[in-house]
Amino acid sequence: MTTTLEAPAPSRTTASAPRSTPRRRTRGGALARTGPSKYFAHAGVWLYVILLAAPLYYLLISAFKRNTDIFNQPFSPFTPLTLDNFGLAFSQASLGTALLNSAYITIGAEVLTLALAVPAAFALARAKGSLGQMVERIFALGFLIPGFAALVPTVLLSIAMHLFHTREFLILFLPASAMPLTVILLTQAMRAVPAELEESAVLDGAGPLRVLWSVYVPLAVPTLTVVAILNFLSFWNEYFFSLVIIGPEATLRTAQVALPTLSIANAAQYGVLAAGILITLIPAYLVYAVFAEKMENAVLAGALKG
Amino acid sequence: MTALSPDVVALRRRRSRRRSEMLQLSATLPALLWFLVFTIGPLVSLFYFSTVNWRGLIAPRTPAGFENFVRLAGDPVVWLATGNTILQLVVTLPIVVVGAFMIAYYLNLKPRGHRFVRALMFTPVLLSASALAMVFIGVFAPKGMINGFLEILGLEQLARPWLANGDSAMLSIIIVTIWCSMSVSAIMLAARLNSIDASVFEAAEIDGCGHFRRMWSIAWPMCREFVGVVTMLQFLWTLFSSAAVVLLLTKGGPGNATATLSFLVYDFAFNQSKVGYSQAVAVVLFVVGVVGILVIRRAFRQKY
């Protein structure tokens, strides 16, 4: 036992790049070698999987079912299927407009975030002095600030800026909440750029902007993707600030704010609501499908630095 | 110009280096400005607003000193919400952290089907707060998933309107919190476990260590600090973000049975026209958050 504890402690950074360990395994994985207790482990985890999957399964089949079938045969996938729920969800909550609003805010905020964070990370990565460290620490402090606590003052700020009940305030506000993580992750990525590359670019007559654009940005693309995915998820899924700042006005509200109105309009029909949930999930799922591997790294990176 | 002593040259060089550093760091100014205006500004003004008497966003405000905090201490709703928040934290944190750690250990043994399990566990990450709440409206509805399931089992007497019932409403909120956060924590912990050198576990196995001891006597202490990070995230999420779940599932009801502190911040300000008062609650919440982070960080400090 003591010998095992003296093994070198793995550094934290390795966690973000999980590597596969070559290990000989019997069929059924490492658990197969242990005694009967393994059945408890299998049973426990699969019970958890069922509990995790049940609401999702229920959501998925309900979206395609008629209301009476949801009540009478809640778990059967063999009832007549219908797509009516999707049409109703679209029209009752004007989801089309809402999705466009969400897309507008998400893309706007995403562009602004990167426009602010990339130069900052570039400067921080090259700064060698104590001042740079201080600035970096200020951003790191941002992790500890729970944005929700400042909900009301943020509303007041939007009023003071004459941007209350507008989507533009969210485009301005959301990048601030994403700034700490984006700047820190990008700084770390840019610090890994070899100094020789920059020197040779400078020798060729490149100015700072050119160095940033032609040397640093291309090399930071993997991290840029990671932060872009993380920010996309948090911007697209933002609920509370959109609710109180943009408000319930049907032409301006986001998809996440429009979605709950379906539950009020259809108190006794889960089908339409379920269809609405699936519709608002599609963009996130598309991103997940395309970037599955990257996305898991993104969520991990977010946690590791948090 | 006369020759300068080496000290002065060094000083000048340091100064000019400092100046060039400042010039370089000016690129961080826009990002810092954003951070200052939209994050620090609202946070600082929070403390001021907690000391005013203020009935609505457009109503005039009058200074109230610490009156709001005094009122807070004697408000039964606030105490009820504090109790609910503590209950939520005390139930959620151990279940999620310990449960997620065990699932992560299991996943890392790469048993059959672990890829499928991992993909499924990722789904709650994609759900927004409102989508999450809407999923569970169907689950807890009087004719929803749980009651439908109980009916199939022949246990109709256990069926109830889960969210409308004072006894089960808070339980329902806690279930939602656990459901959506356990899987994310498990995925993060699995990645951390994966970075532990496999030879550590092999050595333990040769020494006759079962999985149970390998999990709690080796893996847990080695991941201690990261478990702390996961606990911290879970703590913050439970404390703050569950307000949306409460708002959308129960609106704090029935009565005030599911009101939590973060829900009260919203409810006082936007539904009850007590803006100043709600900010006093927000200050309390913020302090609880900071203290909680410090306590968790201390408790999970790496021990070797």
XYZ file of C-alpha atoms in Angstrom:
610
model
C 0.000 0.000 0.000
C 2.645 2.495 0.978
C 4.554 1.913 -2.219
C 1.518 2.757 -4.284
C 0.981 6.028 -2.518
C 4.537 7.079 -3.202
C 3.954 6.830 -6.904
C 4.511 10.174 -8.615
C 1.424 12.302 -8.430
C 0.059 12.973 -11.886
C 0.005 16.627 -12.712
C -3.323 18.292 -13.165
C -2.727 19.147 -16.747
C -2.597 15.545 -17.858
C -6.239 15.175 -16.920
C -7.332 17.343 -19.801
C -5.673 15.014 -22.253
C -6.805 11.565 -21.237
C -4.606 8.955 -22.749
C -5.503 5.345 -23.278
C -3.589 2.976 -21.097
C -2.587 -0.239 -22.781
C -3.721 -2.949 -20.404
C -4.373 -6.588 -20.937
C -7.998 -7.289 -20.257
C -10.185 -10.284 -20.124
C -13.517 -10.134 -21.873
C -15.936 -7.971 -19.984
C -13.316 -5.565 -18.721
C -11.320 -5.380 -15.514
C -14.330 -6.150 -13.368
C -14.566 -9.673 -14.714
C -11.665 -10.727 -12.524
C -13.314 -9.871 -9.241
C -15.744 -11.934 -7.203
C -19.508 -11.759 -6.946
C -19.399 -8.136 -5.803
C -19.041 -7.150 -9.441
C -22.715 -7.962 -9.968
C -23.623 -5.279 -7.445
C -21.462 -2.799 -9.302
C -23.002 -3.701 -12.666
C -26.521 -3.649 -11.252
C -25.960 -0.343 -9.492
C -24.595 1.432 -12.518
C -27.217 0.069 -14.870
C -29.952 1.054 -12.453
C -28.489 4.540 -12.556
C -28.383 4.427 -16.353
C -32.058 3.484 -16.442
C -32.961 6.326 -14.077
C -30.954 8.682 -16.259
C -32.449 7.448 -19.504
C -36.093 7.138 -18.417
C -37.023 10.854 -18.547
C -35.198 11.204 -21.872
C -36.972 8.183 -23.332
C -40.298 9.490 -22.062
C -39.552 12.887 -23.619
C -38.598 11.390 -26.955
C -41.604 9.112 -27.408
C -44.098 11.618 -26.026
C -43.102 14.150 -28.660
C -44.374 11.785 -31.364
C -47.522 10.603 -29.605
C -51.086 11.777 -29.496
C -52.254 13.080 -26.150
C -54.574 10.217 -25.279
C -51.791 7.736 -25.983
C -49.416 9.573 -23.636
C -51.941 9.067 -20.858
C -53.046 5.545 -21.664
C -49.786 3.925 -22.713
C -47.061 6.187 -21.354
C -44.139 3.883 -22.079
C -45.184 2.087 -25.230
C -43.310 3.081 -28.367
C -45.877 1.271 -30.545
C -48.714 3.790 -30.512
C -49.597 5.619 -33.736
C -46.924 8.233 -34.423
C -47.708 11.823 -35.277
C -45.744 14.929 -36.157
C -48.581 17.304 -35.242
C -46.919 18.182 -31.938
C -43.998 19.807 -33.700
C -46.208 22.039 -35.814
C -48.254 23.018 -32.780
C -45.125 23.782 -30.760
C -43.851 26.016 -33.520
C -47.056 27.987 -33.870
C -48.109 28.185 -30.198
C -44.795 29.494 -28.929
C -43.720 31.203 -32.180
C -40.602 29.089 -31.906
C -39.341 30.116 -35.330
C -38.817 33.716 -34.244
C -37.482 32.578 -30.902
C -34.869 30.321 -32.492
C -33.734 33.159 -34.723
C -33.451 35.451 -31.711
C -31.395 32.848 -29.899
C -29.153 32.418 -32.914
C -28.708 36.189 -33.217
C -27.704 36.538 -29.559
C -25.501 33.444 -29.544
C -23.564 34.382 -32.664
C -23.276 38.037 -31.703
C -22.023 37.224 -28.231
C -19.674 34.562 -29.553
C -18.036 36.950 -32.037
C -17.714 39.686 -29.433
C -16.234 37.277 -26.891
C -13.508 36.156 -29.251
C -12.852 39.701 -30.464
C -12.196 40.762 -26.881
C -10.488 37.643 -25.606
C -8.042 36.870 -28.423
C -6.016 40.121 -28.165
C -6.096 39.897 -24.368
C -4.828 36.306 -24.398
C -2.176 37.224 -26.972
C -0.860 40.008 -24.744
C -0.997 37.891 -21.585
C 0.768 34.966 -23.225
C 3.706 37.157 -24.275
C 3.892 39.307 -21.150
C 6.750 38.250 -18.913
C 6.431 40.729 -16.055
C 4.449 40.905 -12.852
C 1.844 43.208 -14.352
C 0.741 40.495 -16.762
C 0.459 38.040 -13.902
C -1.746 40.474 -12.044
C -4.088 40.914 -14.999
C -4.277 37.168 -15.414
C -5.160 36.816 -11.751
C -7.987 39.322 -12.155
C -9.502 37.159 -14.859
C -8.975 34.018 -12.783
C -10.888 35.705 -9.981
C -13.874 35.811 -12.301
C -14.366 32.073 -11.852
C -15.376 32.649 -8.279
C -17.995 35.251 -9.090
C -21.413 33.713 -9.455
C -23.162 35.884 -12.020
C -26.588 35.012 -10.736
C -26.064 36.950 -7.504
C -25.858 40.155 -9.539
C -29.093 39.513 -11.466
C -30.924 42.650 -10.332
C -27.986 45.093 -10.653
C -27.469 43.749 -14.184
C -31.072 44.584 -15.018
C -30.488 48.076 -13.657
C -27.383 48.386 -15.785
C -29.427 47.512 -18.861
C -31.956 50.193 -17.919
C -29.186 52.749 -17.383
C -27.769 51.909 -20.807
C -31.249 52.274 -22.361
C -31.014 48.668 -23.491
C -33.683 47.132 -21.259
C -35.954 44.765 -23.210
C -33.455 44.474 -26.054
C -31.481 41.512 -27.366
C -28.434 43.701 -27.842
C -27.832 44.033 -24.123
C -27.408 40.264 -23.864
C -24.951 40.316 -26.758
C -22.922 42.840 -24.767
C -23.409 41.175 -21.394
C -22.858 37.468 -22.115
C -19.216 37.856 -23.271
C -18.338 39.296 -19.854
C -19.578 36.142 -18.152
C -17.557 33.998 -20.559
C -14.434 36.169 -20.408
C -12.531 34.547 -17.496
C -12.594 31.011 -18.880
C -12.022 32.107 -22.488
C -9.065 34.325 -21.661
C -7.392 31.808 -19.341
C -7.728 28.865 -21.732
C -6.545 30.907 -24.722
C -3.613 32.344 -22.783
C -2.446 28.858 -21.878
C -2.724 27.742 -25.481
C -0.850 30.753 -26.809
C 1.899 30.386 -24.219
C 2.723 27.057 -25.844
C 3.570 28.775 -29.141
C 7.360 28.386 -29.657
C 9.258 31.679 -29.407
C 11.350 30.776 -32.494
C 8.262 30.913 -34.690
C 7.483 34.407 -33.547
C 11.102 35.520 -33.913
C 11.336 34.318 -37.476
C 8.052 36.049 -38.290
C 9.367 39.282 -36.813
C 12.596 38.891 -38.819
C 10.461 38.627 -41.910
C 9.009 41.986 -41.001
C 5.726 41.009 -39.376
C 4.155 43.479 -36.953
C 2.340 42.397 -33.782
C -1.017 42.140 -35.555
C 0.490 40.012 -38.284
C 2.209 37.796 -35.676
C -1.107 37.328 -33.880
C -3.032 36.537 -37.033
C -0.479 34.362 -38.863
C 1.367 32.652 -36.016
C -0.680 32.580 -32.820
C -4.244 32.231 -34.069
C -3.595 29.239 -36.366
C -1.748 27.424 -33.606
C -4.506 28.164 -31.091
C -7.300 26.833 -33.319
C -7.912 23.670 -31.233
C -8.371 25.744 -28.082
C -10.397 28.330 -29.974
C -12.761 25.551 -30.991
C -13.004 24.359 -27.418
C -13.873 27.780 -26.012
C -16.236 28.483 -28.898
C -18.146 25.273 -28.136
C -18.256 25.999 -24.417
C -19.501 29.509 -25.042
C -22.012 28.349 -27.620
C -23.535 25.971 -25.078
C -23.731 28.535 -22.312
C -25.046 31.316 -24.581
C -27.620 29.149 -26.333
C -28.848 27.695 -23.047
C -28.884 30.944 -21.074
C -32.259 31.336 -19.390
C -32.502 33.667 -16.395
C -30.908 36.806 -17.784
C -32.790 36.446 -21.064
C -36.010 36.111 -19.097
C -35.611 39.216 -16.943
C -33.807 41.464 -19.420
C -35.406 40.698 -22.777
C -38.738 39.802 -21.262
C -41.626 37.749 -22.607
C -42.313 39.823 -25.733
C -42.866 37.196 -28.439
C -40.883 38.963 -31.156
C -37.748 39.374 -29.014
C -37.630 36.455 -26.585
C -35.182 33.585 -26.932
C -36.034 29.938 -27.483
C -35.302 29.095 -23.839
C -37.783 31.749 -22.690
C -40.399 30.767 -25.266
C -40.245 27.070 -24.406
C -41.870 27.235 -20.935
C -44.869 29.116 -22.355
C -45.845 25.827 -23.977
C -46.341 24.235 -20.580
C -48.822 26.940 -19.609
C -50.681 26.745 -22.900
C -50.815 22.954 -22.756
C -51.234 22.206 -19.080
C -52.556 18.738 -19.800
C -50.680 17.884 -22.992
C -47.096 16.881 -22.678
C -46.739 16.034 -26.364
C -46.498 19.594 -27.656
C -44.152 20.580 -24.848
C -41.930 17.562 -25.529
C -41.780 18.476 -29.206
C -40.806 22.028 -28.251
C -37.997 20.741 -26.018
C -36.641 18.606 -28.837
C -36.718 21.547 -31.233
C -34.716 23.796 -28.911
C -32.287 20.931 -28.303
C -31.505 20.408 -31.984
C -28.765 23.077 -32.305
C -26.965 21.823 -29.208
C -27.244 18.243 -30.454
C -25.946 19.168 -33.884
C -22.895 20.765 -32.334
C -22.498 17.709 -30.128
C -22.780 15.329 -33.066
C -20.147 17.194 -35.055
C -17.744 17.853 -32.216
C -18.516 14.985 -29.811
C -14.888 14.357 -28.902
C -13.971 18.041 -28.746
C -17.042 18.800 -26.723
C -16.137 16.373 -23.964
C -12.715 17.953 -23.824
C -14.359 21.360 -23.740
C -16.526 20.531 -20.763
C -13.524 18.998 -19.026
C -11.355 21.999 -19.740
C -14.065 24.204 -18.324
C -14.139 22.167 -15.155
C -10.413 21.801 -14.725
C -9.774 25.495 -14.839
C -12.860 26.353 -12.828
C 25.897 62.219 -22.552
C 28.199 60.930 -19.885
C 28.745 57.271 -19.245
C 26.148 55.877 -16.876
C 26.861 53.559 -14.025
C 25.706 49.961 -14.573
C 22.981 50.377 -11.944
C 21.365 53.248 -13.792
C 21.534 51.350 -17.056
C 19.843 48.399 -15.447
C 17.214 50.664 -13.925
C 16.530 52.331 -17.250
C 16.323 49.019 -18.965
C 13.890 47.764 -16.346
C 11.802 50.907 -16.761
C 11.686 50.637 -20.499
C 10.844 46.958 -20.224
C 8.029 47.886 -17.886
C 6.814 50.504 -20.319
C 6.835 48.078 -23.219
C 5.017 45.542 -21.079
C 2.320 48.088 -20.329
C 2.040 48.914 -24.002
C 1.703 45.241 -24.794
C -0.860 44.683 -22.067
C -3.019 47.490 -23.370
C -4.484 44.801 -25.624
C -6.148 43.368 -22.529
C -7.910 46.639 -21.760
C -11.119 46.003 -23.753
C -11.554 42.611 -22.121
C -10.818 44.079 -18.683
C -13.236 46.921 -19.310
C -15.987 44.455 -20.223
C -15.270 42.451 -17.119
C -15.339 45.579 -14.992
C -18.569 47.006 -16.426
C -20.658 43.849 -16.696
C -19.333 41.658 -13.891
C -17.591 43.664 -11.167
C -19.836 46.722 -11.463
C -23.146 44.915 -10.868
C -21.546 42.864 -8.115
C -20.298 45.899 -6.207
C -23.552 47.810 -6.601
C -25.321 44.753 -5.192
C -23.946 45.677 -1.775
C -25.230 49.238 -2.094
C -28.696 48.174 -3.248
C -28.992 45.858 -0.284
C -29.004 48.927 1.979
C -31.843 50.835 0.335
C -35.559 50.715 0.692
C -36.875 50.273 -2.777
C -40.212 48.930 -3.941
C -39.853 48.686 -7.694
C -37.352 49.098 -10.472
C -38.767 52.509 -11.387
C -39.739 53.611 -7.870
C -37.514 56.041 -5.943
C -35.115 54.530 -3.450
C -34.477 55.729 0.072
C -31.524 54.738 2.221
C -32.373 52.110 4.774
C -29.042 51.206 6.365
C -29.074 47.682 7.657
C -32.843 47.624 7.995
C -33.175 45.055 5.209
C -30.851 42.671 6.974
C -32.680 43.085 10.281
C -35.970 42.351 8.545
C -34.330 39.372 6.881
C -33.402 37.811 10.207
C -37.027 37.899 11.337
C -38.662 36.792 8.096
C -40.116 33.263 8.317
C -40.063 32.890 4.509
C -36.334 33.577 4.453
C -35.770 31.010 7.200
C -37.870 28.475 5.336
C -35.852 29.135 2.183
C -32.602 28.839 4.130
C -33.755 25.482 5.448
C -34.659 24.342 1.923
C -31.314 25.495 0.554
C -29.423 23.680 3.310
C -31.528 20.554 2.771
C -30.867 20.723 -0.951
C -27.109 21.077 -0.420
C -26.851 18.447 2.298
C -28.738 15.872 0.243
C -27.329 16.741 -3.180
C -23.616 17.214 -2.543
C -22.736 13.855 -0.920
C -24.954 11.839 -3.268
C -23.629 13.529 -6.389
C -19.950 13.580 -5.448
C -19.726 10.082 -3.980
C -22.082 8.597 -6.558
C -20.307 10.272 -9.439
C -16.952 9.070 -8.133
C -18.147 5.464 -7.990
C -19.627 5.683 -11.475
C -16.429 7.270 -12.744
C -14.350 4.455 -11.234
C -16.662 1.917 -12.838
C -16.492 3.622 -16.245
C -12.721 3.686 -16.053
C -12.586 -0.089 -15.788
C -14.064 0.056 -19.292
C -16.718 -2.616 -18.844
C -18.942 -3.620 -21.729
C -21.187 -0.784 -22.865
C -19.192 2.002 -21.223
C -19.169 4.011 -24.441
C -22.955 3.966 -24.601
C -23.193 4.937 -20.932
C -20.774 7.814 -21.455
C -22.717 9.166 -24.446
C -25.979 8.980 -22.520
C -24.427 10.697 -19.527
C -23.449 13.596 -21.708
C -27.048 14.489 -22.576
C -27.834 16.527 -19.434
C -24.949 18.857 -20.360
C -26.863 19.887 -23.464
C -30.099 20.684 -21.656
C -30.747 24.289 -20.750
C -32.337 25.077 -17.406
C -35.694 25.612 -19.053
C -35.493 22.438 -21.145
C -34.509 20.509 -18.020
C -37.459 21.868 -16.074
C -39.832 21.144 -18.958
C -38.626 17.530 -19.197
C -39.460 17.082 -15.536
C -42.859 18.742 -15.809
C -43.792 15.678 -17.824
C -42.111 13.343 -15.362
C -43.850 14.717 -12.269
C -47.227 15.617 -13.822
C -50.339 14.074 -12.227
C -50.674 11.913 -15.332
C -46.973 11.913 -16.048
C -44.167 9.394 -16.153
C -43.777 8.511 -12.471
C -47.473 8.115 -11.799
C -47.867 6.154 -15.017
C -45.086 3.849 -13.907
C -46.623 3.378 -10.453
C -49.910 2.494 -12.125
C -48.232 -0.212 -14.189
C -46.711 -1.642 -11.009
C -50.144 -1.541 -9.352
C -49.017 1.002 -6.776
C -51.633 3.664 -7.548
C -51.891 4.568 -3.873
C -48.352 6.016 -4.080
C -49.235 8.226 -7.042
C -49.641 11.909 -6.277
C -49.288 15.292 -7.939
C -45.595 15.422 -7.082
C -45.050 19.117 -7.611
C -48.322 20.338 -6.120
C -47.912 18.345 -2.949
C -46.103 20.100 -0.090
C -44.395 16.925 1.103
C -43.012 15.806 -2.227
C -42.335 19.114 -4.016
C -38.918 19.789 -2.458
C -37.991 16.140 -2.941
C -38.859 16.540 -6.625
C -36.627 19.610 -6.962
C -33.748 17.732 -5.328
C -34.247 14.782 -7.677
C -33.989 17.114 -10.664
C -30.802 18.664 -9.266
C -29.204 15.260 -8.762
C -30.399 13.885 -12.101
C -28.828 16.603 -14.182
C -25.550 17.040 -12.335
C -24.433 13.549 -11.335
C -23.572 12.495 -14.874
C -21.499 15.591 -15.627
C -19.517 15.184 -12.423
C -18.966 11.512 -13.227
C -17.614 12.312 -16.700
C -15.186 14.854 -15.268
C -14.032 12.491 -12.523
C -13.615 9.663 -15.026
C -11.214 11.805 -17.032
C -9.229 12.600 -13.903
C -9.103 8.915 -12.902
C -7.952 8.039 -16.383
C -4.859 10.169 -15.879
C -3.723 8.051 -12.927
C -0.957 5.702 -13.955
C -2.423 2.219 -14.408
C 0.619 0.655 -12.725
C -0.542 2.130 -9.410
C -3.684 0.027 -9.529
C -1.849 -3.009 -10.827
C 0.568 -2.859 -7.918
C -2.350 -2.627 -5.520
C -4.018 -5.577 -7.177
C -0.897 -7.698 -6.761
C -0.840 -6.701 -3.108
C -4.347 -8.134 -2.855
C -6.375 -4.925 -2.876
C -9.975 -5.361 -3.980
C -11.792 -2.781 -6.088
C -13.421 -1.302 -3.025
C -10.091 -0.522 -1.351
C -8.527 0.547 -4.636
C -11.390 2.978 -5.089
C -11.380 4.557 -1.622
C -7.794 4.081 -0.429
C -5.964 4.861 -3.650
C -8.095 6.553 -6.270
C -9.942 8.900 -3.884
C -6.854 10.312 -2.120
C -5.064 10.693 -5.432
C -7.960 12.657 -6.924
C -8.671 14.534 -3.731
C -8.030 17.998 -5.082
C -10.022 17.417 -8.246
C -12.897 15.949 -6.252
C -12.798 19.284 -4.436
C -13.139 21.156 -7.730
C -16.120 19.020 -8.712
C -17.673 19.550 -5.284
C -17.164 23.278 -5.642
C -18.854 23.406 -9.053
C -21.701 21.297 -7.739
C -22.043 23.542 -4.708
C -22.239 26.699 -6.827
C -24.622 25.121 -9.292
C -26.951 23.895 -6.559
C -26.828 27.196 -4.697
C -27.454 29.508 -7.656
C -28.631 27.860 -10.818
C -31.356 25.736 -9.316
C -33.407 28.933 -9.042
C -34.530 28.437 -12.643
C -35.661 24.892 -11.885
C -37.652 26.071 -8.881
C -39.188 28.954 -10.801
C -40.289 26.803 -13.716
C -41.436 23.727 -11.808
C -43.154 25.093 -8.705
C -42.735 28.895 -8.517
C -41.580 28.271 -4.969
C -44.889 26.662 -4.048
C -47.037 25.108 -2.871
C -47.091 27.850 -0.258
C -43.378 28.465 0.110
C -42.486 24.790 0.339
C -39.848 24.874 -2.403
C -38.554 28.436 -2.062
C -34.760 28.493 -1.974
C -32.569 31.514 -1.286
C -31.645 32.023 -4.932
C -35.296 31.751 -5.921
C -36.203 34.410 -3.343
C -33.703 36.841 -4.908
C -35.713 36.605 -8.118
C -39.122 36.411 -6.510
C -38.707 39.397 -4.155
C -37.319 41.615 -6.896
C -39.585 40.790 -9.819
C -42.817 39.455 -8.352
C -43.121 41.118 -4.967
C -41.655 44.582 -5.606
C -39.085 44.374 -2.821
C -35.979 45.166 -4.814
C -33.778 46.433 -1.986
C -34.855 43.585 0.229
C -34.119 41.010 -2.476
C -30.597 42.387 -2.749
C -30.061 41.776 0.939
C -30.872 38.122 0.242
C -28.453 38.221 -2.709
C -25.693 39.531 -0.440
C -26.323 36.695 2.010
C -26.271 34.241 -0.881
C -23.040 35.672 -2.220
C -21.355 35.449 1.174
C -22.578 31.870 1.591
C -21.127 31.095 -1.841
C -17.698 32.545 -1.069
C -17.511 30.933 2.381
C -18.623 27.613 0.916
C -15.919 27.723 -1.742
C -13.237 28.444 0.847
C -14.462 25.660 3.134
C -14.588 23.124 0.299
C -11.162 24.130 -0.940
C -9.739 23.627 2.552
C -11.525 20.339 3.108
C -10.235 18.829 -0.130
C -6.652 20.037 0.034
C -4.257 17.448 -1.351
C -2.833 15.537 1.594
C 0.440 14.314 0.212
